[in-house]
Every structure is written in structure tokens, then in C-alpha cells.
């Protein structure tokens, strides 16, 4: 038993602070933005149980690893991390301190009780749709909870404390949709996150309002397939993503909106129009394409071809001429030939992405593509990855260089390395640092880009008053 008392004692005592320090928790998040959001909400649950956060894992009575299963490397990282935490747990036990070790997220969902067999130091395994049940698991100090529960976790999570809301910062993520019904043949998400489900618009807008009152200004609405969003509208009908973005734009304090990640098939007419009409929507769209070969797109079960993708890009560009695109690519998908890969390079050249991620295909157990006979050898995957990354990096640098001399409304959200410096983001998601008064944190500040560094831009404040992002040349 920890000298800080068990979670049960902290939760039921009600006088944990008076009788001794509260137990401490440490949460480490792997993978996507949705996991970052889930980690924040798991922290809310643990705070409700009497914990407070620590930045030092050595001091933690409760350690939660929020895991990612999207590629093999991401899952394996979790097990090497668990090995290190086991040693820590043993060292703490020698000092008379107990540690509850929780594995949450998509590896938890996919592997379930198997995780405890591979690493017996793990006490609790909880999937991404069931972490609202953490309190009973923490009280029992053991358990595996990976069923998809009938109730929505969002209806059972405790409200965030004012401090936790403030800690989500100037740029906040808000989950609006979860799960996926698309079943791309390479992807584990439909199995680990479950069927597509959208939160009611009123709940999302209330969360955005609370975050905005606490100082958040830039909001990214997130979901595995966010543009399939179709939640209950405030009037009882169906709200689509464009409706939700329009309502979010009206929330006092909201300065900029983004959404991620989108499937090309769900780029509906109203959403494309939102890029022309919603002044708070940033001119930047992450639209994964995965491959530039129609044949590979078909076996990936993406349900669109190259021409369909390019048409969407053209329509969004027509609606919002200054839009920039980013994307995801997979190389070495089973059966991918040199000609298929050349087609991917051709598509990337045609679109000219502002930035993009490229991944080697990783067979995921239980997905159809993992059983395909024509797996591509690792050397070919690596060669194609290097070639594609080189092209995408050149495009990123060209895009960044072209911003020198341009002016953007930047939202600064953190202090820079030097005193007097702040770091923020342009509407295009580029990190920019400039000498700016700290009072400008969370404001739209007009910045002229003066230089390009490998991973960021340098800028200077323009003296005239800030204009809205879309009016900035
Ligand atoms: N919903 C998004 C879409 O439709 O494209 C993608 C979400 S997925 C969590 C993020 C990215 O991981 C994908 O776009 C894909 O490029 C990559 N990915 C997913 N499964 C993969 C696998 N088995 N191997 C390599 N990369 C993969
Ligand atoms: Fe995975 Fe995205 Fe395909 Fe859904 S649409 S299965 S999340 S890649």
C-alpha cells in the first residue's frame, strides 16, 4: 500500500488533503490527438478519485499508459515502456510504496488480458470506450474492461475541474466523433475504437464554451473520421460537421477552428462550402489519400479513386483558394508495384502538399490486408518510404519558404526558448516564433514571416492592428 493511501482511501476519505498528501498520477500518451484528448479526460476521472498530477513518473502512485495500436512499432513501444515501469514499480515496492499500473487505449482494446500475461506488472487494462469505468477498476485495484459498453463514456465522465480546463491551453482538441465504419483493409481503428458514434452538438458546444471561458482560442474538432460527424443538433435534428463548425464559430472567444481527420468520401458539399463561408475555419485541410494508385486504393477499400480525390482537392481550392493540404500515405501495401508507387509520387507532385506523413505498411492482426499473400519486402518498403519522404519534405520546405514576406494572423500559445519570445501557429499549422509581448498569448497577432528554419518559421510583429486570419494576404 502506498504511503499516500490507496485510491479508495483518497476517494472515500474526502479529507485526503487534510490527512496527508493526495496520491499522484502520471499519464503518458502515445499516438494520435484523440489519445491526447482521452488522456486529459482520464486525468479528470482520476482527479475525481482524489489524485493529482505529477510530472515525475517515479513519484506516481498511479501510472496510466494510453496506447496506440495503429502500427506494429507503436504497440511494441508500449511493451518496452512497460518493462521499464515494472522496474520502477519494484523499486517503489522496496521503499514500501505501491503503484497501480494501467494500460489504456487501443493496445488495451486489441490485446485485452493478454497484456497482463506478457507483463504481469500491469494491474488494469481499459479500452478507449470504457475509461469512464476507471473508478471501480481503481477501487478493485485490478481488472480488464475492454467490452464496448452500451452507454457513452461522455455521459459518465466527471466534469473537468477549472484547473484541468485551463491546462488544456490556448489550442484545445475536442473529440466530436469516435470510431469508424469504413473498414479500410489495413486499419485497426474499426476494431479498437468500435463503430462510428457522434456526440450531441449541445455537449460539444458546452465543452468548447467552457474551454473558451478558460482561455482556449483555437479549437481542433477531432474524430477518427471527423467529417462523417452526424450528432444530435440543438433543435433535435441532425447536425453535420459544417453545422457544428458554424455553431462553434459563434461561441464567444473562439478565434480559429480546425478539424481532423477526414475521409475524402465524407467531404460533402456543405463542408466544402464551409471553407468558403466560415471565417474562423483555418485554410488548412488534412485529407489522407494513402495511395495514388487506383488499383491499390481499391484493395485498401478506400472507396474512391485518384480522380475522385483530385476533384475534391479542386473543389475545396475553388471554395477557398488559399487552402493548403496535408495528407497521409502508406507505402508497400500488399501487392504495390513500382508502377503503383510511381502513381503515388505523381499524385503528390500534382497536389503539392504543405506537409504530409508517409508510413511503411504495417500488417495489423485481424485486418484483411495482413493476410494478403503479396506482402512487400522490407527493403522495398524502406526505399519507397525514403523516396516519398524526400519529395514530401521538398514540398514542405517549398511551402514554408513561400511564406517569407507574407503576413499571417498567428495565435501564440506557449513561451519560446528566449525570454520575450512566444511560439504560435500560422493558419497553416506552421510553428512560428517571434518576439511578442506575453499579453498577446491567445490573441490573433499579425506577424510578418522573416525566415525559415528546418521545423519552424521566424516572424516579427506588424504594428497595425491584427486582422482576421482569412483577410491576411
Ligand atoms: N481516418 C483517417 C483516414 O481515413 O485516412 C486515418 C486515421 S489513421 C488513425 C492515421 C493514419 O495511419 C492513416 O491515415 C494511415 O496512413 C496510417 N495507418 C493506418 N493503418 C496503418 C497500417 N496498418 N500501416 C501503416 N500505416 C497505417
Ligand atoms: Fe482507419 Fe481512417 Fe479507414 Fe477508418 S477511414 S478504417 S480510421 S483509415
mmCIF file with all atom_site columns, N, CA and C and ligand atoms in Angstrom, residues 70 179-190 224-225 261 263 290 300-302, ligand 2:
data_model
loop_
_atom_site.group_PDB
_atom_site.id
_atom_site.type_symbol
_atom_site.label_atom_id
_atom_site.label_alt_id
_atom_site.label_comp_id
_atom_site.label_asym_id
_atom_site.label_entity_id
_atom_site.label_seq_id
_atom_site.pdbx_PDB_ins_code
_atom_site.Cartn_x
_atom_site.Cartn_y
_atom_site.Cartn_z
_atom_site.occupancy
_atom_site.B_iso_or_equiv
_atom_site.pdbx_formal_charge
_atom_site.auth_seq_id
_atom_site.auth_comp_id
_atom_site.auth_asym_id
_atom_site.auth_atom_id
_atom_site.pdbx_PDB_model_num
ATOM   1  N  N   . UNK A 1 70  ? -1.875  1.527  -33.986 1.00 0.00 ? 70  UNK A N   1
ATOM   2  C  CA  . UNK A 1 70  ? -2.083  1.733  -35.424 1.00 0.00 ? 70  UNK A CA  1
ATOM   3  C  C   . UNK A 1 70  ? -1.017  1.023  -36.267 1.00 0.00 ? 70  UNK A C   1
ATOM   4  N  N   . UNK A 1 179 ? -14.669 6.303  -33.448 1.00 0.00 ? 179 UNK A N   1
ATOM   5  C  CA  . UNK A 1 179 ? -14.895 5.045  -34.150 1.00 0.00 ? 179 UNK A CA  1
ATOM   6  C  C   . UNK A 1 179 ? -14.998 5.245  -35.645 1.00 0.00 ? 179 UNK A C   1
ATOM   7  N  N   . UNK A 1 180 ? -15.134 4.145  -36.361 1.00 0.00 ? 180 UNK A N   1
ATOM   8  C  CA  . UNK A 1 180 ? -15.140 4.246  -37.812 1.00 0.00 ? 180 UNK A CA  1
ATOM   9  C  C   . UNK A 1 180 ? -15.851 3.038  -38.402 1.00 0.00 ? 180 UNK A C   1
ATOM   10 N  N   . UNK A 1 181 ? -16.667 3.308  -39.435 1.00 0.00 ? 181 UNK A N   1
ATOM   11 C  CA  . UNK A 1 181 ? -17.380 2.216  -40.121 1.00 0.00 ? 181 UNK A CA  1
ATOM   12 C  C   . UNK A 1 181 ? -16.810 1.956  -41.511 1.00 0.00 ? 181 UNK A C   1
ATOM   13 N  N   . UNK A 1 182 ? -15.658 2.542  -41.826 1.00 0.00 ? 182 UNK A N   1
ATOM   14 C  CA  . UNK A 1 182 ? -15.162 2.442  -43.200 1.00 0.00 ? 182 UNK A CA  1
ATOM   15 C  C   . UNK A 1 182 ? -14.416 1.126  -43.476 1.00 0.00 ? 182 UNK A C   1
ATOM   16 N  N   . UNK A 1 183 ? -13.791 0.575  -42.498 1.00 0.00 ? 183 UNK A N   1
ATOM   17 C  CA  . UNK A 1 183 ? -13.074 -0.704 -42.643 1.00 0.00 ? 183 UNK A CA  1
ATOM   18 C  C   . UNK A 1 183 ? -12.081 -0.702 -43.807 1.00 0.00 ? 183 UNK A C   1
ATOM   19 N  N   . UNK A 1 184 ? -11.173 0.261  -43.827 1.00 0.00 ? 184 UNK A N   1
ATOM   20 C  CA  . UNK A 1 184 ? -10.063 0.194  -44.780 1.00 0.00 ? 184 UNK A CA  1
ATOM   21 C  C   . UNK A 1 184 ? -9.295  -1.093 -44.446 1.00 0.00 ? 184 UNK A C   1
ATOM   22 N  N   . UNK A 1 185 ? -8.811  -1.773 -45.474 1.00 0.00 ? 185 UNK A N   1
ATOM   23 C  CA  . UNK A 1 185 ? -8.342  -3.144 -45.227 1.00 0.00 ? 185 UNK A CA  1
ATOM   24 C  C   . UNK A 1 185 ? -7.051  -3.220 -44.413 1.00 0.00 ? 185 UNK A C   1
ATOM   25 N  N   . UNK A 1 186 ? -6.388  -2.062 -44.193 1.00 0.00 ? 186 UNK A N   1
ATOM   26 C  CA  . UNK A 1 186 ? -5.124  -2.060 -43.431 1.00 0.00 ? 186 UNK A CA  1
ATOM   27 C  C   . UNK A 1 186 ? -5.306  -1.616 -41.984 1.00 0.00 ? 186 UNK A C   1
ATOM   28 N  N   . UNK A 1 187 ? -6.505  -1.175 -41.610 1.00 0.00 ? 187 UNK A N   1
ATOM   29 C  CA  . UNK A 1 187 ? -6.628  -0.330 -40.409 1.00 0.00 ? 187 UNK A CA  1
ATOM   30 C  C   . UNK A 1 187 ? -7.320  -1.017 -39.231 1.00 0.00 ? 187 UNK A C   1
ATOM   31 N  N   . UNK A 1 188 ? -6.774  -0.829 -38.034 1.00 0.00 ? 188 UNK A N   1
ATOM   32 C  CA  . UNK A 1 188 ? -7.338  -1.454 -36.830 1.00 0.00 ? 188 UNK A CA  1
ATOM   33 C  C   . UNK A 1 188 ? -8.433  -0.609 -36.168 1.00 0.00 ? 188 UNK A C   1
ATOM   34 N  N   . UNK A 1 189 ? -8.555  0.648  -36.600 1.00 0.00 ? 189 UNK A N   1
ATOM   35 C  CA  . UNK A 1 189 ? -9.443  1.560  -35.857 1.00 0.00 ? 189 UNK A CA  1
ATOM   36 C  C   . UNK A 1 189 ? -10.874 1.025  -35.679 1.00 0.00 ? 189 UNK A C   1
ATOM   37 N  N   . UNK A 1 190 ? -11.510 0.479  -36.734 1.00 0.00 ? 190 UNK A N   1
ATOM   38 C  CA  . UNK A 1 190 ? -12.882 -0.009 -36.510 1.00 0.00 ? 190 UNK A CA  1
ATOM   39 C  C   . UNK A 1 190 ? -12.964 -1.103 -35.447 1.00 0.00 ? 190 UNK A C   1
ATOM   40 N  N   . UNK A 1 224 ? -11.878 10.000 -35.507 1.00 0.00 ? 224 UNK A N   1
ATOM   41 C  CA  . UNK A 1 224 ? -11.164 9.118  -36.434 1.00 0.00 ? 224 UNK A CA  1
ATOM   42 C  C   . UNK A 1 224 ? -11.624 9.382  -37.862 1.00 0.00 ? 224 UNK A C   1
ATOM   43 N  N   . UNK A 1 225 ? -12.874 9.772  -37.975 1.00 0.00 ? 225 UNK A N   1
ATOM   44 C  CA  . UNK A 1 225 ? -13.464 10.025 -39.285 1.00 0.00 ? 225 UNK A CA  1
ATOM   45 C  C   . UNK A 1 225 ? -14.357 11.241 -39.093 1.00 0.00 ? 225 UNK A C   1
ATOM   46 N  N   . UNK A 1 261 ? -9.506  13.835 -38.244 1.00 0.00 ? 261 UNK A N   1
ATOM   47 C  CA  . UNK A 1 261 ? -9.018  13.554 -39.564 1.00 0.00 ? 261 UNK A CA  1
ATOM   48 C  C   . UNK A 1 261 ? -10.180 13.193 -40.476 1.00 0.00 ? 261 UNK A C   1
ATOM   49 N  N   . UNK A 1 263 ? -12.067 11.725 -44.056 1.00 0.00 ? 263 UNK A N   1
ATOM   50 C  CA  . UNK A 1 263 ? -12.003 10.763 -45.159 1.00 0.00 ? 263 UNK A CA  1
ATOM   51 C  C   . UNK A 1 263 ? -12.511 11.475 -46.414 1.00 0.00 ? 263 UNK A C   1
ATOM   52 N  N   . UNK A 1 290 ? -3.516  8.082  -48.857 1.00 0.00 ? 290 UNK A N   1
ATOM   53 C  CA  . UNK A 1 290 ? -2.903  6.747  -48.687 1.00 0.00 ? 290 UNK A CA  1
ATOM   54 C  C   . UNK A 1 290 ? -2.124  6.267  -49.912 1.00 0.00 ? 290 UNK A C   1
ATOM   55 N  N   . UNK A 1 300 ? -7.349  -1.357 -50.847 1.00 0.00 ? 300 UNK A N   1
ATOM   56 C  CA  . UNK A 1 300 ? -7.372  -0.762 -49.500 1.00 0.00 ? 300 UNK A CA  1
ATOM   57 C  C   . UNK A 1 300 ? -8.809  -0.542 -49.017 1.00 0.00 ? 300 UNK A C   1
ATOM   58 N  N   . UNK A 1 301 ? -9.780  -0.706 -49.929 1.00 0.00 ? 301 UNK A N   1
ATOM   59 C  CA  . UNK A 1 301 ? -11.195 -0.436 -49.620 1.00 0.00 ? 301 UNK A CA  1
ATOM   60 C  C   . UNK A 1 301 ? -11.416 1.031  -49.247 1.00 0.00 ? 301 UNK A C   1
ATOM   61 N  N   . UNK A 1 302 ? -10.715 1.927  -49.949 1.00 0.00 ? 302 UNK A N   1
ATOM   62 C  CA  . UNK A 1 302 ? -10.893 3.352  -49.654 1.00 0.00 ? 302 UNK A CA  1
ATOM   63 C  C   . UNK A 1 302 ? -12.167 3.913  -50.286 1.00 0.00 ? 302 UNK A C   1
HETATM 64 FE FE1 . LIG B 2 .   ? -8.960  3.582  -40.466 1.00 0.00 ? 2   LIG B FE1 1
HETATM 65 FE FE2 . LIG B 2 .   ? -9.460  6.044  -41.420 1.00 0.00 ? 2   LIG B FE2 1
HETATM 66 FE FE3 . LIG B 2 .   ? -10.032 3.867  -42.902 1.00 0.00 ? 2   LIG B FE3 1
HETATM 67 FE FE4 . LIG B 2 .   ? -11.487 4.413  -40.722 1.00 0.00 ? 2   LIG B FE4 1
HETATM 68 S  S1  . LIG B 2 .   ? -11.341 5.650  -42.608 1.00 0.00 ? 2   LIG B S1  1
HETATM 69 S  S2  . LIG B 2 .   ? -10.713 2.418  -41.319 1.00 0.00 ? 2   LIG B S2  1
HETATM 70 S  S3  . LIG B 2 .   ? -9.924  5.275  -39.345 1.00 0.00 ? 2   LIG B S3  1
HETATM 71 S  S4  . LIG B 2 .   ? -8.004  4.598  -42.224 1.00 0.00 ? 2   LIG B S4  1
#
